[in-house]
């Protein structure tokens, strides 16, 4: 098995799906691993080389020999126009996102296969590996940090955002604001029982915030008035189909709306399934918060929806993900999770081929 770890196209993406120690274990199992040189990855090229990996030129995945498995995290760059290899990454194209058909055409044109990490699930439908905890933790922490700073009239956190050395660096900033006598917001986490929701609740509770935790039971019969009575909303719901609307533009200025800060950890604004249709594109490290309206008290409502939140704490997030992912990778490509991901790919490819 030849595995090729590509350098991420996105400049702000510092995470990796396999750490040097995980790569070393795969090499002991007989795998051959090439790692593209990268100045931004959380682990250095030298660490991978010391683990037995071959360091190759960045972008060389585009000319990898047939049979090579290309591993990455986030979406691919626009070139090459056709994809010939088996590819493993988060593609974000299976929920009717804009451009999904064009991306599938690249696979159809080259004969490649996509194993979307989001759809590596076991027989119970549980994802085999995810960055969810750190996405939830960072999304909630960032929103709380901004909310507290605003109450003190401060413009924080400083932008553009930069990766933090670890969670303690973020926690220290929040602690400083709390110790300064700032009142804590009343928070609500939607999807609280999942990985992301657990991380969000942990971040908010660690700061001492009162947290309302909602999951399927509460969203199946949504009490929108109760939802709008909170100060800070964190959405961690993984949408797989239509049916859930948390709030829209008509809810923002209602007299009973207290919300001033929203963190959309799920961040799926390009999908028709988006439960928060109050924005139309992810926010960025350069501009992490946008104003989307005013609440019932006339206060500005700010929203953050960064689609690679765990990269703000890349070392911890990568180590956690790699521990989950390694045993799954060792079963490539006939393990149940890989079969599940390939079945979804083939279903979508059938739609493209049939012109549906």
Tab-separated table of N, CA and C in Angstrom, residues 95-170:
chain	number	residue	atom	x	y	z
A	95	UNK	N	-24.218	16.782	0.241
A	95	UNK	CA	-25.466	17.310	0.779
A	95	UNK	C	-26.013	18.418	-0.123
A	96	UNK	N	-25.853	18.193	-1.411
A	96	UNK	CA	-26.334	19.149	-2.416
A	96	UNK	C	-25.656	20.504	-2.309
A	97	UNK	N	-24.408	20.527	-1.807
A	97	UNK	CA	-23.691	21.796	-1.779
A	97	UNK	C	-23.422	22.261	-3.206
A	98	UNK	N	-23.312	23.569	-3.361
A	98	UNK	CA	-23.049	24.133	-4.675
A	98	UNK	C	-21.726	23.575	-5.212
A	99	UNK	N	-21.743	23.134	-6.454
A	99	UNK	CA	-20.530	22.629	-7.081
A	99	UNK	C	-20.293	21.151	-6.898
A	100	UNK	N	-21.221	20.454	-6.238
A	100	UNK	CA	-20.977	19.037	-5.967
A	100	UNK	C	-20.924	18.221	-7.258
A	101	UNK	N	-21.765	18.572	-8.213
A	101	UNK	CA	-21.804	17.799	-9.455
A	101	UNK	C	-20.494	17.960	-10.239
A	102	UNK	N	-19.971	19.181	-10.266
A	102	UNK	CA	-18.723	19.426	-10.974
A	102	UNK	C	-17.569	18.645	-10.332
A	103	UNK	N	-17.577	18.562	-9.004
A	103	UNK	CA	-16.517	17.799	-8.328
A	103	UNK	C	-16.634	16.308	-8.633
A	104	UNK	N	-17.848	15.795	-8.656
A	104	UNK	CA	-18.041	14.389	-9.002
A	104	UNK	C	-17.638	14.118	-10.447
A	105	UNK	N	-17.820	15.078	-11.325
A	105	UNK	CA	-17.410	14.910	-12.720
A	105	UNK	C	-15.900	14.717	-12.836
A	106	UNK	N	-15.140	15.324	-11.929
A	106	UNK	CA	-13.691	15.143	-11.950
A	106	UNK	C	-13.335	13.678	-11.696
A	107	UNK	N	-14.075	13.040	-10.784
A	107	UNK	CA	-13.840	11.620	-10.515
A	107	UNK	C	-14.317	10.767	-11.695
A	108	UNK	N	-15.445	11.127	-12.238
A	108	UNK	CA	-15.967	10.358	-13.373
A	108	UNK	C	-14.998	10.439	-14.557
A	109	UNK	N	-14.454	11.625	-14.795
A	109	UNK	CA	-13.551	11.808	-15.914
A	109	UNK	C	-12.249	11.035	-15.773
A	110	UNK	N	-11.766	10.884	-14.534
A	110	UNK	CA	-10.484	10.220	-14.332
A	110	UNK	C	-10.574	8.793	-13.827
A	111	UNK	N	-11.779	8.377	-13.399
A	111	UNK	CA	-11.935	7.024	-12.879
A	111	UNK	C	-11.508	6.855	-11.437
A	112	UNK	N	-11.272	7.957	-10.745
A	112	UNK	CA	-10.882	7.875	-9.338
A	112	UNK	C	-12.062	7.575	-8.438
A	113	UNK	N	-11.765	7.357	-7.164
A	113	UNK	CA	-12.797	7.047	-6.168
A	113	UNK	C	-12.588	7.952	-4.953
A	114	UNK	N	-13.668	8.509	-4.448
A	114	UNK	CA	-13.629	9.337	-3.245
A	114	UNK	C	-14.117	8.544	-2.041
A	115	UNK	N	-13.297	8.503	-0.999
A	115	UNK	CA	-13.714	7.986	0.294
A	115	UNK	C	-13.817	9.198	1.217
A	116	UNK	N	-15.016	9.746	1.322
A	116	UNK	CA	-15.219	10.943	2.134
A	116	UNK	C	-15.170	10.554	3.608
A	117	UNK	N	-14.272	11.193	4.359
A	117	UNK	CA	-14.063	10.828	5.764
A	117	UNK	C	-15.341	10.995	6.580
A	118	UNK	N	-16.171	11.965	6.191
A	118	UNK	CA	-17.425	12.186	6.919
A	118	UNK	C	-18.356	10.987	6.817
A	119	UNK	N	-18.189	10.174	5.771
A	119	UNK	CA	-19.081	9.039	5.540
A	119	UNK	C	-18.425	7.695	5.821
A	120	UNK	N	-17.317	7.725	6.544
A	120	UNK	CA	-16.725	6.499	7.066
A	120	UNK	C	-17.481	6.156	8.350
A	121	UNK	N	-18.496	5.321	8.234
A	121	UNK	CA	-19.364	5.021	9.372
A	121	UNK	C	-19.439	3.508	9.590
A	122	UNK	N	-19.716	3.129	10.837
A	122	UNK	CA	-19.871	1.710	11.133
A	122	UNK	C	-21.314	1.285	10.874
A	123	UNK	N	-21.633	0.055	11.218
A	123	UNK	CA	-22.969	-0.477	10.911
A	123	UNK	C	-24.074	0.239	11.661
A	124	UNK	N	-23.713	0.968	12.723
A	124	UNK	CA	-24.711	1.745	13.468
A	124	UNK	C	-24.787	3.184	12.996
A	125	UNK	N	-24.023	3.498	11.951
A	125	UNK	CA	-24.054	4.846	11.406
A	125	UNK	C	-23.173	5.832	12.137
A	126	UNK	N	-22.355	5.350	13.077
A	126	UNK	CA	-21.478	6.251	13.831
A	126	UNK	C	-20.187	6.479	13.055
A	127	UNK	N	-19.792	7.738	12.963
A	127	UNK	CA	-18.573	8.084	12.238
A	127	UNK	C	-17.346	7.495	12.929
A	128	UNK	N	-16.451	6.979	12.116
A	128	UNK	CA	-15.271	6.300	12.659
A	128	UNK	C	-14.255	7.280	13.229
A	129	UNK	N	-14.134	8.428	12.621
A	129	UNK	CA	-13.154	9.411	13.074
A	129	UNK	C	-13.663	10.803	12.740
A	130	UNK	N	-13.489	11.730	13.668
A	130	UNK	CA	-14.012	13.081	13.452
A	130	UNK	C	-13.232	14.085	14.292
A	131	UNK	N	-13.226	15.312	13.821
A	131	UNK	CA	-12.637	16.416	14.571
A	131	UNK	C	-13.701	17.119	15.416
A	132	UNK	N	-14.861	16.485	15.543
A	132	UNK	CA	-16.020	17.144	16.123
A	132	UNK	C	-15.788	17.781	17.478
A	133	UNK	N	-15.131	17.062	18.379
A	133	UNK	CA	-14.956	17.619	19.730
A	133	UNK	C	-14.239	18.961	19.674
A	134	UNK	N	-13.166	19.026	18.895
A	134	UNK	CA	-12.376	20.259	18.861
A	134	UNK	C	-13.061	21.352	18.059
A	135	UNK	N	-13.870	20.969	17.076
A	135	UNK	CA	-14.666	21.973	16.367
A	135	UNK	C	-15.653	22.620	17.326
A	136	UNK	N	-16.348	21.786	18.107
A	136	UNK	CA	-17.309	22.307	19.072
A	136	UNK	C	-16.651	23.134	20.153
A	137	UNK	N	-15.528	22.624	20.665
A	137	UNK	CA	-14.827	23.345	21.734
A	137	UNK	C	-14.363	24.710	21.247
A	138	UNK	N	-13.713	24.735	20.086
A	138	UNK	CA	-13.162	25.990	19.580
A	138	UNK	C	-14.258	26.942	19.137
A	139	UNK	N	-15.318	26.414	18.527
A	139	UNK	CA	-16.415	27.270	18.090
A	139	UNK	C	-17.106	27.964	19.247
A	140	UNK	N	-17.336	27.214	20.325
A	140	UNK	CA	-17.965	27.804	21.512
A	140	UNK	C	-17.024	28.773	22.215
A	141	UNK	N	-15.763	28.379	22.340
A	141	UNK	CA	-14.790	29.232	23.022
A	141	UNK	C	-14.589	30.547	22.277
A	142	UNK	N	-14.523	30.479	20.949
A	142	UNK	CA	-14.329	31.687	20.156
A	142	UNK	C	-15.531	32.624	20.290
A	143	UNK	N	-16.740	32.043	20.254
A	143	UNK	CA	-17.947	32.858	20.398
A	143	UNK	C	-18.023	33.498	21.782
A	144	UNK	N	-17.690	32.728	22.806
A	144	UNK	CA	-17.718	33.265	24.175
A	144	UNK	C	-16.684	34.368	24.333
A	145	UNK	N	-15.503	34.164	23.824
A	145	UNK	CA	-14.440	35.163	23.875
A	145	UNK	C	-14.922	36.471	23.255
A	146	UNK	N	-15.523	36.381	22.061
A	146	UNK	CA	-16.011	37.567	21.381
A	146	UNK	C	-17.151	38.226	22.157
A	147	UNK	N	-18.065	37.403	22.674
A	147	UNK	CA	-19.215	37.924	23.414
A	147	UNK	C	-18.755	38.702	24.652
A	148	UNK	N	-17.840	38.135	25.404
A	148	UNK	CA	-17.347	38.793	26.618
A	148	UNK	C	-16.585	40.072	26.284
A	149	UNK	N	-15.791	40.012	25.215
A	149	UNK	CA	-15.029	41.204	24.829
A	149	UNK	C	-15.962	42.340	24.431
A	150	UNK	N	-17.024	42.015	23.709
A	150	UNK	CA	-17.975	43.046	23.298
A	150	UNK	C	-18.634	43.721	24.491
A	151	UNK	N	-18.952	42.941	25.526
A	151	UNK	CA	-19.589	43.536	26.708
A	151	UNK	C	-18.652	44.512	27.415
A	152	UNK	N	-17.342	44.353	27.189
A	152	UNK	CA	-16.364	45.268	27.783
A	152	UNK	C	-15.926	46.355	26.805
A	153	UNK	N	-16.546	46.353	25.604
A	153	UNK	CA	-16.197	47.364	24.616
A	153	UNK	C	-14.864	47.127	23.948
A	154	UNK	N	-14.402	45.887	23.952
A	154	UNK	CA	-13.106	45.566	23.352
A	154	UNK	C	-13.303	44.904	21.986
A	155	UNK	N	-12.347	45.123	21.104
A	155	UNK	CA	-12.370	44.483	19.789
A	155	UNK	C	-11.449	43.272	19.843
A	156	UNK	N	-11.968	42.168	20.289
A	156	UNK	CA	-11.178	40.948	20.450
A	156	UNK	C	-12.059	39.762	20.055
A	157	UNK	N	-11.465	38.645	19.657
A	157	UNK	CA	-10.021	38.404	19.532
A	157	UNK	C	-9.413	39.152	18.366
A	158	UNK	N	-8.101	39.291	18.412
A	158	UNK	CA	-7.386	40.006	17.372
A	158	UNK	C	-7.483	39.239	16.062
A	159	UNK	N	-7.663	39.984	14.974
A	159	UNK	CA	-7.744	39.358	13.655
A	159	UNK	C	-6.628	39.882	12.759
A	160	UNK	N	-6.192	39.117	11.760
A	160	UNK	CA	-6.686	37.775	11.452
A	160	UNK	C	-6.297	36.774	12.537
A	161	UNK	N	-7.139	35.758	12.682
A	161	UNK	CA	-6.848	34.746	13.687
A	161	UNK	C	-5.582	33.993	13.320
A	162	UNK	N	-4.895	33.495	14.332
A	162	UNK	CA	-3.729	32.640	14.162
A	162	UNK	C	-3.924	31.397	15.020
A	163	UNK	N	-3.310	30.308	14.625
A	163	UNK	CA	-3.422	29.092	15.428
A	163	UNK	C	-2.844	29.315	16.817
A	164	UNK	N	-3.471	28.684	17.795
A	164	UNK	CA	-3.028	28.795	19.176
A	164	UNK	C	-2.197	27.577	19.544
A	165	UNK	N	-1.306	27.749	20.505
A	165	UNK	CA	-0.466	26.646	20.934
A	165	UNK	C	-1.247	25.505	21.537
A	166	UNK	N	-2.430	25.797	22.034
A	166	UNK	CA	-3.272	24.769	22.629
A	166	UNK	C	-4.483	25.420	23.267
A	167	UNK	N	-5.334	24.590	23.834
A	167	UNK	CA	-6.578	25.114	24.392
A	167	UNK	C	-6.321	26.078	25.552
A	168	UNK	N	-5.231	25.866	26.287
A	168	UNK	CA	-4.957	26.708	27.452
A	168	UNK	C	-4.757	28.164	27.058
A	169	UNK	N	-4.190	28.402	25.872
A	169	UNK	CA	-3.979	29.773	25.423
A	169	UNK	C	-5.314	30.489	25.219
A	170	UNK	N	-6.303	29.773	24.683
A	170	UNK	CA	-7.637	30.346	24.492
A	170	UNK	C	-8.344	30.514	25.831
